[in-house]
CSV table of C-alpha atoms in Angstrom, one decimal:
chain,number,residue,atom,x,y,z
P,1357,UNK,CA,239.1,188.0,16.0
P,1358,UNK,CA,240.0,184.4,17.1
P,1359,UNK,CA,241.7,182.6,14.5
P,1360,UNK,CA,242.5,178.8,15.2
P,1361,UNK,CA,244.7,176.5,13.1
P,1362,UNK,CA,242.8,173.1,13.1
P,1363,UNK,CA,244.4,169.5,11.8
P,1364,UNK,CA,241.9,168.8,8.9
P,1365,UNK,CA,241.4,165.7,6.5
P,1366,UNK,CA,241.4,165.3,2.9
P,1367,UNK,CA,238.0,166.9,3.5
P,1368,UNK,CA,238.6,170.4,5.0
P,1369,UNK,CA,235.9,170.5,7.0
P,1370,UNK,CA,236.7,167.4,9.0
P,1371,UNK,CA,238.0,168.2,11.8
P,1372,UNK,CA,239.4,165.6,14.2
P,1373,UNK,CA,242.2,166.6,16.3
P,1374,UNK,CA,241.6,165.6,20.1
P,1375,UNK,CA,244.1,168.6,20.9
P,1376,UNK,CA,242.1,170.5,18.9
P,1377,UNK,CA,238.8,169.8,20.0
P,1378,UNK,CA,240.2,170.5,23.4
P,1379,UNK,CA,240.1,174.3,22.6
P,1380,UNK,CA,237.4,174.0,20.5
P,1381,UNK,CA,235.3,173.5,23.9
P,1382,UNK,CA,236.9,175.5,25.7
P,1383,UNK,CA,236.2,178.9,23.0
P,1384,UNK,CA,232.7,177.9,23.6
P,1385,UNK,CA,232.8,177.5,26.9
P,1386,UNK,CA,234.1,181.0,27.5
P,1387,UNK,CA,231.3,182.1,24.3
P,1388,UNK,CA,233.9,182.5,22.0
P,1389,UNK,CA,233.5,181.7,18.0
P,1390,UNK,CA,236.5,181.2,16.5
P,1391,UNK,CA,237.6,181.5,12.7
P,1392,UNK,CA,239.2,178.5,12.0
P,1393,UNK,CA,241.7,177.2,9.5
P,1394,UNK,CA,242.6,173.9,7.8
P,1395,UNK,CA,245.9,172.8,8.6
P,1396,UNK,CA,247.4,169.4,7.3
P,1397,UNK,CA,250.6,167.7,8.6
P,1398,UNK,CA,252.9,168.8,5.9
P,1399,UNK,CA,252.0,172.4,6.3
P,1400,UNK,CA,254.8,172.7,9.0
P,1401,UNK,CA,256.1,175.8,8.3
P,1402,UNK,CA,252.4,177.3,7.4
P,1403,UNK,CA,252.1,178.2,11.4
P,1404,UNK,CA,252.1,181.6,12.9
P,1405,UNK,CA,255.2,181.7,15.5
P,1406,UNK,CA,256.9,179.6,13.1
P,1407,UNK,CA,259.5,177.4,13.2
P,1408,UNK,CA,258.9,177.3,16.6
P,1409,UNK,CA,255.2,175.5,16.0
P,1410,UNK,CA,254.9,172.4,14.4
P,1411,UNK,CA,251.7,171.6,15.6
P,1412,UNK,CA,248.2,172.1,16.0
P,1413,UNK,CA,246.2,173.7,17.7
P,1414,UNK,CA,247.9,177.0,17.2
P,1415,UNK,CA,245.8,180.2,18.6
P,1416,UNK,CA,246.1,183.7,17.4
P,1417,UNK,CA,244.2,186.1,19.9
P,1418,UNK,CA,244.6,190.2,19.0
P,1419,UNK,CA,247.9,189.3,17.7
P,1420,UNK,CA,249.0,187.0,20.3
P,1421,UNK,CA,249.9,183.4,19.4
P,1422,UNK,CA,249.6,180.7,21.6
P,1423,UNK,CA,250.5,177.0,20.3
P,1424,UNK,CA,249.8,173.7,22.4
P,1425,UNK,CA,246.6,173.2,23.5
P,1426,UNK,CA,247.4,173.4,27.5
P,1427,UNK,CA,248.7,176.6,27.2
P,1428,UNK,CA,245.8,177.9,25.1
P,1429,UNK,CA,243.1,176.8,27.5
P,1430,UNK,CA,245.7,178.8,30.4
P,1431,UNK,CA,245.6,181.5,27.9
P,1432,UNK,CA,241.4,182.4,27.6
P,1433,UNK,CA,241.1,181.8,31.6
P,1434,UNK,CA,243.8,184.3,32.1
P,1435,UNK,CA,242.5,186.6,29.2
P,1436,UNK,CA,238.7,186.1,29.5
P,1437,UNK,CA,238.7,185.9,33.1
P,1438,UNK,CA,235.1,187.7,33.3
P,1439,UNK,CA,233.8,184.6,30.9
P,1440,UNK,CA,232.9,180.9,33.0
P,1441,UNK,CA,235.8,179.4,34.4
P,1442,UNK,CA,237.5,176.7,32.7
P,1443,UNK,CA,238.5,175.5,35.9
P,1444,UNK,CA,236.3,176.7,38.7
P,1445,UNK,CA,238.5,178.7,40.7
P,1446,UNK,CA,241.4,178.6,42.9
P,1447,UNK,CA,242.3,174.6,43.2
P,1448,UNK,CA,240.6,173.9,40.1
P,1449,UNK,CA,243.9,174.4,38.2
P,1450,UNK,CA,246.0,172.6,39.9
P,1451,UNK,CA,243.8,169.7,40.1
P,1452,UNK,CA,242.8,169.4,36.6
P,1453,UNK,CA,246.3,169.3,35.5
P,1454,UNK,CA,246.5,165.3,36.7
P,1455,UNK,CA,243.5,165.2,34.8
P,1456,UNK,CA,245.5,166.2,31.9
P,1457,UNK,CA,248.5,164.2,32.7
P,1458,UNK,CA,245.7,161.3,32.7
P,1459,UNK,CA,244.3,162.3,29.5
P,1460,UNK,CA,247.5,162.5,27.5
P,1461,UNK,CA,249.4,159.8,28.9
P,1462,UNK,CA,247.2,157.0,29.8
P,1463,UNK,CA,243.3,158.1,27.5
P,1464,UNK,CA,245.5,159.4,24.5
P,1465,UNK,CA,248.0,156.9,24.8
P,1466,UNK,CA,245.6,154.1,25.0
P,1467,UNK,CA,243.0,155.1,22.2
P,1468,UNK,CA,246.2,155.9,19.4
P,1469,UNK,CA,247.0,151.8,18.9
P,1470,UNK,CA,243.0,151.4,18.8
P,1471,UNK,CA,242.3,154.3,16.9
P,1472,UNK,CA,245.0,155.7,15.4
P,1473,UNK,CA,245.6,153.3,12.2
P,1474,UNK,CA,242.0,154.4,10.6
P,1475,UNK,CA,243.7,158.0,10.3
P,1476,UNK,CA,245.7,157.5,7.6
P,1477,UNK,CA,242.4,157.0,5.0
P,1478,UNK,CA,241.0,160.1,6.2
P,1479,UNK,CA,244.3,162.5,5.9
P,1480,UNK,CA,245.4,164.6,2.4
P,1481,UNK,CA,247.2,162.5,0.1
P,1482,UNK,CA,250.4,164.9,0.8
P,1483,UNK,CA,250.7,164.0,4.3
P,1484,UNK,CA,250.4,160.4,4.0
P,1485,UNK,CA,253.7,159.6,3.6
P,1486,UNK,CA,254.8,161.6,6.6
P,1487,UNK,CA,252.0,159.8,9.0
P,1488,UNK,CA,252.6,156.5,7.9
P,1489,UNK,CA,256.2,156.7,8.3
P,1490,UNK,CA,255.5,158.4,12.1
P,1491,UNK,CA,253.0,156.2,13.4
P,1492,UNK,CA,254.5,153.2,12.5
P,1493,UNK,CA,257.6,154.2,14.5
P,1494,UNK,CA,256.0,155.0,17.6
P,1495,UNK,CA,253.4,151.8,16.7
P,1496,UNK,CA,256.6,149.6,15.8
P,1497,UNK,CA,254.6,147.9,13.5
P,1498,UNK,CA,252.6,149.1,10.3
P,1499,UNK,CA,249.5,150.5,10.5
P,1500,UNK,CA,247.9,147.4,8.9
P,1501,UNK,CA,248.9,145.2,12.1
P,1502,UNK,CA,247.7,147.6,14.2
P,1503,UNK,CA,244.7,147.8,13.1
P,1504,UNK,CA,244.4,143.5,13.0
P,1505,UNK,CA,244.8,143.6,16.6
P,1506,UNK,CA,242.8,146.5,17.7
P,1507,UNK,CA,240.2,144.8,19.8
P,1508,UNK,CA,242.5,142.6,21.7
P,1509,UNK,CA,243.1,146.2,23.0
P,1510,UNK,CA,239.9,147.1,23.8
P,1511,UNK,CA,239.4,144.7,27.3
P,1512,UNK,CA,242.7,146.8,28.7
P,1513,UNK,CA,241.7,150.0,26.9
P,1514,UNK,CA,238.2,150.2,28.8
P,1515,UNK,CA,239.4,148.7,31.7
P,1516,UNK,CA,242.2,151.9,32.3
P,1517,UNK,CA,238.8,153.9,32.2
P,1518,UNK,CA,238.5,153.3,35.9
P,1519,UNK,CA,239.2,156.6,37.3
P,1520,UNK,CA,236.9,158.1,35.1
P,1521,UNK,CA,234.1,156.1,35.5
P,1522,UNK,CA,234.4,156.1,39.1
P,1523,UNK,CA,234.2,160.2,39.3
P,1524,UNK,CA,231.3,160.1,36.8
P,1525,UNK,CA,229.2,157.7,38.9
P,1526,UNK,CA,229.0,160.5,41.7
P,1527,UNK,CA,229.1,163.8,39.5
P,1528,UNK,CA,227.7,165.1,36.2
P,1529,UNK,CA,231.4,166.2,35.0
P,1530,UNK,CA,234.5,166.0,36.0
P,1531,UNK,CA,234.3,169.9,36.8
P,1532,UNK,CA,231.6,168.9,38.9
P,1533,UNK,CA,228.0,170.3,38.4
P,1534,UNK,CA,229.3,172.1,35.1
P,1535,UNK,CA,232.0,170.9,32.8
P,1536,UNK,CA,235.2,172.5,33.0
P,1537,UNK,CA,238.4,171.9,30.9
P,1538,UNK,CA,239.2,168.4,32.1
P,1539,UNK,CA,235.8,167.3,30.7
P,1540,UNK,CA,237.2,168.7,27.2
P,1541,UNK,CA,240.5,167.2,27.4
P,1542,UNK,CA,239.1,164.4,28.1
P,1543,UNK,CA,235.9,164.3,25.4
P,1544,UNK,CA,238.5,165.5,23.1
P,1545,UNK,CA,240.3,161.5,23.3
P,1546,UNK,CA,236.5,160.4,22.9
P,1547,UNK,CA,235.7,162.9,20.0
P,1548,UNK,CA,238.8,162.5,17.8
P,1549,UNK,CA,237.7,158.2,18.3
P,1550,UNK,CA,234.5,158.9,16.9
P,1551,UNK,CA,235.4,161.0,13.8
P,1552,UNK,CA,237.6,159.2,12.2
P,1553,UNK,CA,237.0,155.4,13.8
P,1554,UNK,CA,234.4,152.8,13.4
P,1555,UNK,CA,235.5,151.4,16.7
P,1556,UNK,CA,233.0,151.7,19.5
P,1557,UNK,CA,235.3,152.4,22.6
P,1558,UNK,CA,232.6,152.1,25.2
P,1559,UNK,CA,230.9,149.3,26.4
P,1560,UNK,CA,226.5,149.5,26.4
P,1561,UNK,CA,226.6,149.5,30.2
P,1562,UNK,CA,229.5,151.8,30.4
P,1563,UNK,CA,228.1,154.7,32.7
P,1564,UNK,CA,230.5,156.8,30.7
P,1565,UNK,CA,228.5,156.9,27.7
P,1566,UNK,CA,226.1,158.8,29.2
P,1567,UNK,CA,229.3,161.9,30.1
P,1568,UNK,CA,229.9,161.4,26.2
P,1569,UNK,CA,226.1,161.7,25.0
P,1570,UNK,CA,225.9,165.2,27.3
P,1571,UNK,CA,229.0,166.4,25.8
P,1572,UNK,CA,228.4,165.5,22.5
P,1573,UNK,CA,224.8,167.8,23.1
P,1574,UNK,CA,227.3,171.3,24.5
P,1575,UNK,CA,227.1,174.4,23.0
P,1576,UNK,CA,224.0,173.7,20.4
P,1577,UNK,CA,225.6,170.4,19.9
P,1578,UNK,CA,229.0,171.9,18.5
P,1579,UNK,CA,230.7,168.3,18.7
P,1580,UNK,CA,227.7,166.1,17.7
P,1581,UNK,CA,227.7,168.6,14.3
P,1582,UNK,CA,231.2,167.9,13.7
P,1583,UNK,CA,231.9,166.6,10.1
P,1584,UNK,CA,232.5,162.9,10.3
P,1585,UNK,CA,235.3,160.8,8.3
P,1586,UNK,CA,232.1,158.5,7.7
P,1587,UNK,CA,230.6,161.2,5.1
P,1588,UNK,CA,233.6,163.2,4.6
P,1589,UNK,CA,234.4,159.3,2.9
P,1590,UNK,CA,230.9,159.3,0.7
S,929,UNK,CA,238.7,165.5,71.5
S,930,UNK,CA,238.9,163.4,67.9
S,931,UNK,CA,239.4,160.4,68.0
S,932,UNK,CA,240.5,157.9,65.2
S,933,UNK,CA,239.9,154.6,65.2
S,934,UNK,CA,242.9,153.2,63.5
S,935,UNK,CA,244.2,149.8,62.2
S,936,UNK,CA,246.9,148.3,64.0
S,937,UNK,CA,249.5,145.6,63.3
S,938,UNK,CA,250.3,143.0,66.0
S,939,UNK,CA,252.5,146.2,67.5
S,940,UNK,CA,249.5,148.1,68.7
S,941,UNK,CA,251.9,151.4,67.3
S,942,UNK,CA,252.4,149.8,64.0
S,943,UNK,CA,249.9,151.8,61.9
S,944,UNK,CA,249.9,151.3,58.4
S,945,UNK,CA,246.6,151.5,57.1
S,946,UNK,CA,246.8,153.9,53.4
S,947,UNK,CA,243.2,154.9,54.0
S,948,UNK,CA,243.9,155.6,57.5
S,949,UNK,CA,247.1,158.0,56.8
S,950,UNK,CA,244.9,159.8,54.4
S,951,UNK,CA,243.2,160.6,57.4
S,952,UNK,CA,246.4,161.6,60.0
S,953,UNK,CA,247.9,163.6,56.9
S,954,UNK,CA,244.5,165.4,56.4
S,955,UNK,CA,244.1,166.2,60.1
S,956,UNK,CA,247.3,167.4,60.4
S,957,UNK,CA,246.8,169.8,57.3
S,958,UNK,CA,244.0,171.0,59.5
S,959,UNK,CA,246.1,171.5,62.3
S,960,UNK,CA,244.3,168.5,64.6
S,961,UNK,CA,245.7,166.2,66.7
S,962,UNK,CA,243.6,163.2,67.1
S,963,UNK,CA,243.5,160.5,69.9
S,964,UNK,CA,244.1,157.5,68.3
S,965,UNK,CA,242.7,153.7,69.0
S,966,UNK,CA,244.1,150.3,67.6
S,967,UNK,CA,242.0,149.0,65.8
S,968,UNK,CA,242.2,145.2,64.3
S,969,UNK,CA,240.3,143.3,61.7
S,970,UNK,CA,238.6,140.9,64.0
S,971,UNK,CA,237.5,143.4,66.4
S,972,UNK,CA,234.6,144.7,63.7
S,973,UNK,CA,232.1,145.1,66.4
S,974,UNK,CA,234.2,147.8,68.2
S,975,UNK,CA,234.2,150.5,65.9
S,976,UNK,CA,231.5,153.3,66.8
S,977,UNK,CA,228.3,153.5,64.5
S,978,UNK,CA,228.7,149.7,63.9
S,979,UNK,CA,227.0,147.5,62.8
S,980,UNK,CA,227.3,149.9,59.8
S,981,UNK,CA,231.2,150.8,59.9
S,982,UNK,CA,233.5,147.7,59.5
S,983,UNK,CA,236.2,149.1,58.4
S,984,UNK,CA,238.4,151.5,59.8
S,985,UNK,CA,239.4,154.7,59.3
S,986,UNK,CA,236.6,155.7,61.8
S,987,UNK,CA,236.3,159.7,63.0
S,988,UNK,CA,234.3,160.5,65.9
S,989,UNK,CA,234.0,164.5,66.1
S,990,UNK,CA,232.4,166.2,69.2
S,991,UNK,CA,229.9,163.1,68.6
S,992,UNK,CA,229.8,163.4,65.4
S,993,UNK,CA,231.1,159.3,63.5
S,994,UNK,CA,232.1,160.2,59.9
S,995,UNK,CA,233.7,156.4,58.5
S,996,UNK,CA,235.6,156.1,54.7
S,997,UNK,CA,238.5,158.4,54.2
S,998,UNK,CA,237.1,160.5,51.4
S,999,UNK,CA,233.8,161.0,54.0
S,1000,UNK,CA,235.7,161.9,56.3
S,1001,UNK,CA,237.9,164.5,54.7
S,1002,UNK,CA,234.6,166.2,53.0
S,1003,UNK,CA,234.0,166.6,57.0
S,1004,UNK,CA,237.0,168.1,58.2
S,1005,UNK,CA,236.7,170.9,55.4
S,1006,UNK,CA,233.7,171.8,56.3
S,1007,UNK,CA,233.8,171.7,60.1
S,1008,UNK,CA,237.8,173.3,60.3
S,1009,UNK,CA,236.6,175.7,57.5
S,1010,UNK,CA,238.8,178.1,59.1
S,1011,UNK,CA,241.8,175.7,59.3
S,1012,UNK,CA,243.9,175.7,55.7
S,1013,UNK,CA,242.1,174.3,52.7
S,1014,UNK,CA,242.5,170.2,51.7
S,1015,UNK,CA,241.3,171.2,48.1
S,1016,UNK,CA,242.5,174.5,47.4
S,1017,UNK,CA,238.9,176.0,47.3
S,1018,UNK,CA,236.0,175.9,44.6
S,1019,UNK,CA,236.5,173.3,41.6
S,1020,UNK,CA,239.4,171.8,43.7
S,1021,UNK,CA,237.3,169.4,45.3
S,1022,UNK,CA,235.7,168.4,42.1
S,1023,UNK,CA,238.9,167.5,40.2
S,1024,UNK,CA,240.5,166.4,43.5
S,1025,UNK,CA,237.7,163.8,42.7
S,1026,UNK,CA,239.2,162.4,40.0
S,1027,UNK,CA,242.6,161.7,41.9
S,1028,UNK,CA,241.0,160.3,44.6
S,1029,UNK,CA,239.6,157.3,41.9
S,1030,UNK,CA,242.8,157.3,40.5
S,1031,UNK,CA,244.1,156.5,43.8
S,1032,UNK,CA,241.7,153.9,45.0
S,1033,UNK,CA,241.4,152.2,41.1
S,1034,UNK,CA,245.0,152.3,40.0
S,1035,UNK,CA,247.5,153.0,42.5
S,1036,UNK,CA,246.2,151.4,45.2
S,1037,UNK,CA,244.9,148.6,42.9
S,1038,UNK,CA,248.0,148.2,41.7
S,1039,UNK,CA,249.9,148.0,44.9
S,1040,UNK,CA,247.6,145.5,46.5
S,1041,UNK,CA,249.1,142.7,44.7
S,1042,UNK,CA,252.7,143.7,45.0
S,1043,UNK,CA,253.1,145.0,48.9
S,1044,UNK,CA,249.7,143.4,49.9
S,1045,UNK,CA,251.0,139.8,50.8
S,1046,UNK,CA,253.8,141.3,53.1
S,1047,UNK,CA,250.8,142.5,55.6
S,1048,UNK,CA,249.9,139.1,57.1
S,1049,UNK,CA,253.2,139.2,59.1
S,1050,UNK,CA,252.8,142.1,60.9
S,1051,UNK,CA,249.0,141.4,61.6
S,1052,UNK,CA,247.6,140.5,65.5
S,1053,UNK,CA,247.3,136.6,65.4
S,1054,UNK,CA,243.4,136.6,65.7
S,1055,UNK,CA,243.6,138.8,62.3
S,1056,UNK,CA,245.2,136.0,60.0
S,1057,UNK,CA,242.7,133.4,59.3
S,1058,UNK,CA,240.5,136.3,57.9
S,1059,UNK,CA,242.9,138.5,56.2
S,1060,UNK,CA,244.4,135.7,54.4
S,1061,UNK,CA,241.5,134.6,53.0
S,1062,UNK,CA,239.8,137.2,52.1
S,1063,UNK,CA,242.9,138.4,50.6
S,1064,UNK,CA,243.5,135.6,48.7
S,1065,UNK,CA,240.3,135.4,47.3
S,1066,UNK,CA,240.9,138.9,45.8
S,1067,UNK,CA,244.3,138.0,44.9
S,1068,UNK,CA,243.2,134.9,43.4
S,1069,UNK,CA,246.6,133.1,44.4
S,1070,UNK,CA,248.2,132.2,48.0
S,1071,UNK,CA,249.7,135.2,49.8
S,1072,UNK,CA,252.8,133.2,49.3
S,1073,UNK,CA,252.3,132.7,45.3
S,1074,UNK,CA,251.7,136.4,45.1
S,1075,UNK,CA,254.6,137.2,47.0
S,1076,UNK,CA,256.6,135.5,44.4
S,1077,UNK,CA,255.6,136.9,41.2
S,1078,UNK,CA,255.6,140.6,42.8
S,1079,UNK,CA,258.9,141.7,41.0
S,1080,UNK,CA,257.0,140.9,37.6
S,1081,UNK,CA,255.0,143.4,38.6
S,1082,UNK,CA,256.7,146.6,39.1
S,1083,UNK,CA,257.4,147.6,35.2
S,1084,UNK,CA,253.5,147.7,35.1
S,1085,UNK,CA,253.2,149.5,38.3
S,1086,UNK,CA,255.9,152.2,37.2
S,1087,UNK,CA,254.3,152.8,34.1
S,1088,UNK,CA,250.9,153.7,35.9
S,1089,UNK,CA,252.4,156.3,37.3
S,1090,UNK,CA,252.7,158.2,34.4
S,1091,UNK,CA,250.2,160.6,35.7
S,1092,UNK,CA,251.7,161.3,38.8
S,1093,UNK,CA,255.0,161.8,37.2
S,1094,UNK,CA,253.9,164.0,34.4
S,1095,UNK,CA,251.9,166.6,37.4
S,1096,UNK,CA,254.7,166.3,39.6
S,1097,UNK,CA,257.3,167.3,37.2
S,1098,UNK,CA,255.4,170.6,36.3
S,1099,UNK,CA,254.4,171.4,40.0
S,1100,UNK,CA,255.6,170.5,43.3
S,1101,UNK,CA,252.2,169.0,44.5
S,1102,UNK,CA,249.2,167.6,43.0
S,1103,UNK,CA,247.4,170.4,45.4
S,1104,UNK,CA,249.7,173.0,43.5
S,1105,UNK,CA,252.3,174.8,45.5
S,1106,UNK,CA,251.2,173.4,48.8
S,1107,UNK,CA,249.4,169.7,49.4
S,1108,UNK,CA,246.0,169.1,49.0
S,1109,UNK,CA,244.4,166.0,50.0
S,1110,UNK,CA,244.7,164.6,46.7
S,1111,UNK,CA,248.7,164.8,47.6
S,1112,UNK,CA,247.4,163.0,51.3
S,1113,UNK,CA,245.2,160.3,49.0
S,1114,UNK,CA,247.9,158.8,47.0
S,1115,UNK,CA,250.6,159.2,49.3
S,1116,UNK,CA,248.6,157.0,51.4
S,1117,UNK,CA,249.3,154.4,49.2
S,1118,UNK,CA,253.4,154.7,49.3
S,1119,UNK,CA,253.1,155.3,53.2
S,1120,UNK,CA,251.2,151.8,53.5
S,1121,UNK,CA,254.4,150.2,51.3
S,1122,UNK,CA,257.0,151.8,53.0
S,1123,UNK,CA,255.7,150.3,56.5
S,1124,UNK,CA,254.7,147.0,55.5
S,1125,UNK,CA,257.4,146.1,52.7
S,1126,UNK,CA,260.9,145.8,51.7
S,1127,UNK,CA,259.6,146.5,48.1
S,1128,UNK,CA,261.1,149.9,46.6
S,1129,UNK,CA,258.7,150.9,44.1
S,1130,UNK,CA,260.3,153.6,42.9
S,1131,UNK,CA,263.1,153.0,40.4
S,1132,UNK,CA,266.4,155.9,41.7
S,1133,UNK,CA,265.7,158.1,39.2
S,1134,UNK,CA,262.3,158.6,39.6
S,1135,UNK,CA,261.1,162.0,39.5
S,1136,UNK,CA,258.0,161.1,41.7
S,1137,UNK,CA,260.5,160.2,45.1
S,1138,UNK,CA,261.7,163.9,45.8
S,1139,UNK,CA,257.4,164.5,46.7
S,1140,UNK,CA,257.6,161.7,48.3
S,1141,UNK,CA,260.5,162.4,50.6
S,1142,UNK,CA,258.8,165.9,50.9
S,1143,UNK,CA,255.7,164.2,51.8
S,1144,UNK,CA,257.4,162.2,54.6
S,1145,UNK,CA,258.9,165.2,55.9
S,1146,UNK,CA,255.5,167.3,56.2
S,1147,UNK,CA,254.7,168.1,59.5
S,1148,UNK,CA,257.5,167.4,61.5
S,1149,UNK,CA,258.2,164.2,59.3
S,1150,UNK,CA,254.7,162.6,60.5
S,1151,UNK,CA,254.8,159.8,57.8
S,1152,UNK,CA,258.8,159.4,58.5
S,1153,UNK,CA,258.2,159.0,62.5
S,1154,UNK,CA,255.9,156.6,62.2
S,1155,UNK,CA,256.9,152.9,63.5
S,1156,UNK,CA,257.6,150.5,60.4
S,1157,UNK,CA,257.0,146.9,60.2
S,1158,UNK,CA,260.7,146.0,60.1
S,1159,UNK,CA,261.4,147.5,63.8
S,1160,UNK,CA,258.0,146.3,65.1
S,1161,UNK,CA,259.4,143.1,64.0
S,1162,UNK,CA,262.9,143.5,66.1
């Protein structure tokens, strides 16, 4: 059995961590149906391999644990090398990983002043404290003023989606004719944006929405299903 | 024979086109050894397969005209299948995709502004009515204006980077262990710089100079040989 530690809400079933829906993709990519478990920020020392793992997504596969969400998706290619390839073949790899370097530190980077601030109503009462005090840090500012002068953000935000829009207008997925595990560390930015945000990231015309729609429709529709903050908050 | 049609500065050896060395890195990852032709902007009825083709890099092959970089790289993998892969095989072509827009959107976006101004004095006299003002509509400022303002500039350019950096610290090329033509698509861009401008764009400590170096001294330092502006300008 697969067992996945996911970063959960007030509601445990809303799940919303981009890292997490990285892996969440890639277990159904490969066919795999995890077990999952709600896992909040003050749970620190509630991780397998701990105190080494502070952080979700942590994976335990037949006994083997495997934190950070790179390594995991390393991990089921390697280990369920006879399922799709999260990377199609030799090159893929390599390739993808500046498509991961782009996802963390310019997609990530960009949506957490946008998005970020609207985690806080969404998050167990015990771990507000803890993401408050965080996120302001690395915001320098509180949460409140972030979120006052989120749209200003937008024009920059969508504009640094260049190099993804550019490689969508000539193929389905960033893995090409299939998705591969760019397209889920990617998505994972745009998923983690629409679960817990009322911000719309995307322009009408942007030729990117239609990448999000098909993603969104995976695997029976595994991330359009996904638990929203919107009716986790009803 | 191949033969490249190549652009030229007002030294008919002065080569410094980024799209260009995309295409003499790429060749020389294949082994090839083109003939090359100077090639200016106001000679746009010269290039073979014109009227179509105004721009240069231009590849003819056994009869054969491929124009656009990325074009003509697609054709040298699959013609000099045989020779050493520019993707790394299946799914590295697709992702290489993806760095190739980052290249063109970003990097090469970025630079235009900052070393972009420095080309009119190396360029054949019949070439400066047209690059300066088409240039200057793009820039949206005189050459010499955006000349001036360039050192505000770099902390942005650095920073957009991140990408790069973040690959090249975990691997020694964007291709993997050996370069790909992503590696040849972005270097393009630094190549262009380093024979056009007295700009360093790299701050010393950056991580993402030691590829660089390495990429100048690929194939019998290529890239290093090449004649720069400054001694063109002796």
């Amino acid at each position: 059995m697969i067992e996945l530690y996911d970063l959960a809400g007030s509601n445990p079933d809303h799940r919303f961590s981009p890292y997490c829906w990285r892996v969440r993709m890639a277990l159904a990519h490969k066919g795999l149906e995890p077990h999952t478990t709600p896992w909040r920020f003050h749970e620190k020392d509630k991780l397998p391999g701990a105190p080494a793992n502070r952080t979700v997504p942590v994976l335990v596969d037949r006994g083997a644990v495997v934190a950070d969400s790179t390594a995991i998706a390393f991990h089921l290619e390697q280990i369920y090398y006879n399922g799709p390839s999260l990377f199609g073949g030799p090159g893929g790899d390599t390739h993808a990983r500046f498509i991961l370097a782009w996802a963390d530190t310019v997609l990530i980077a960009g949506l957490f002043p946008i998005v970020g601030p609207d985690v806080l109503a969404h998050l167990h009462p015990a771990d507000h404290a803890y993401f408050r005090a965080s996120r302001e840090k690395r915001l320098g500012m509180s949460l409140e003023a972030a979120r006052a002068r989120r749209d200003d953000l937008l024009p920059a935000f969508r504009a640094s989606l260049a190099p993804l829009r550019h490689t969508l207008s000539r193929q389905e997925f960033l893995g090409g004719d299939e998705p591969s595990y760019a397209d889920y560390a990617v998505f994972g930015g745009f998923q983690w944006a629409r679960l817990i945000s009322p911000v719309e990231l995307l322009a009408e015309d942007d030729p990117v929405r239609a990448w999000r729609d098909t993603m969104l429709d995976l695997f029976d529709g595994l991330a359009r299903k996904a638990v929203t903050g919107a009716v986790a908050d009803c």
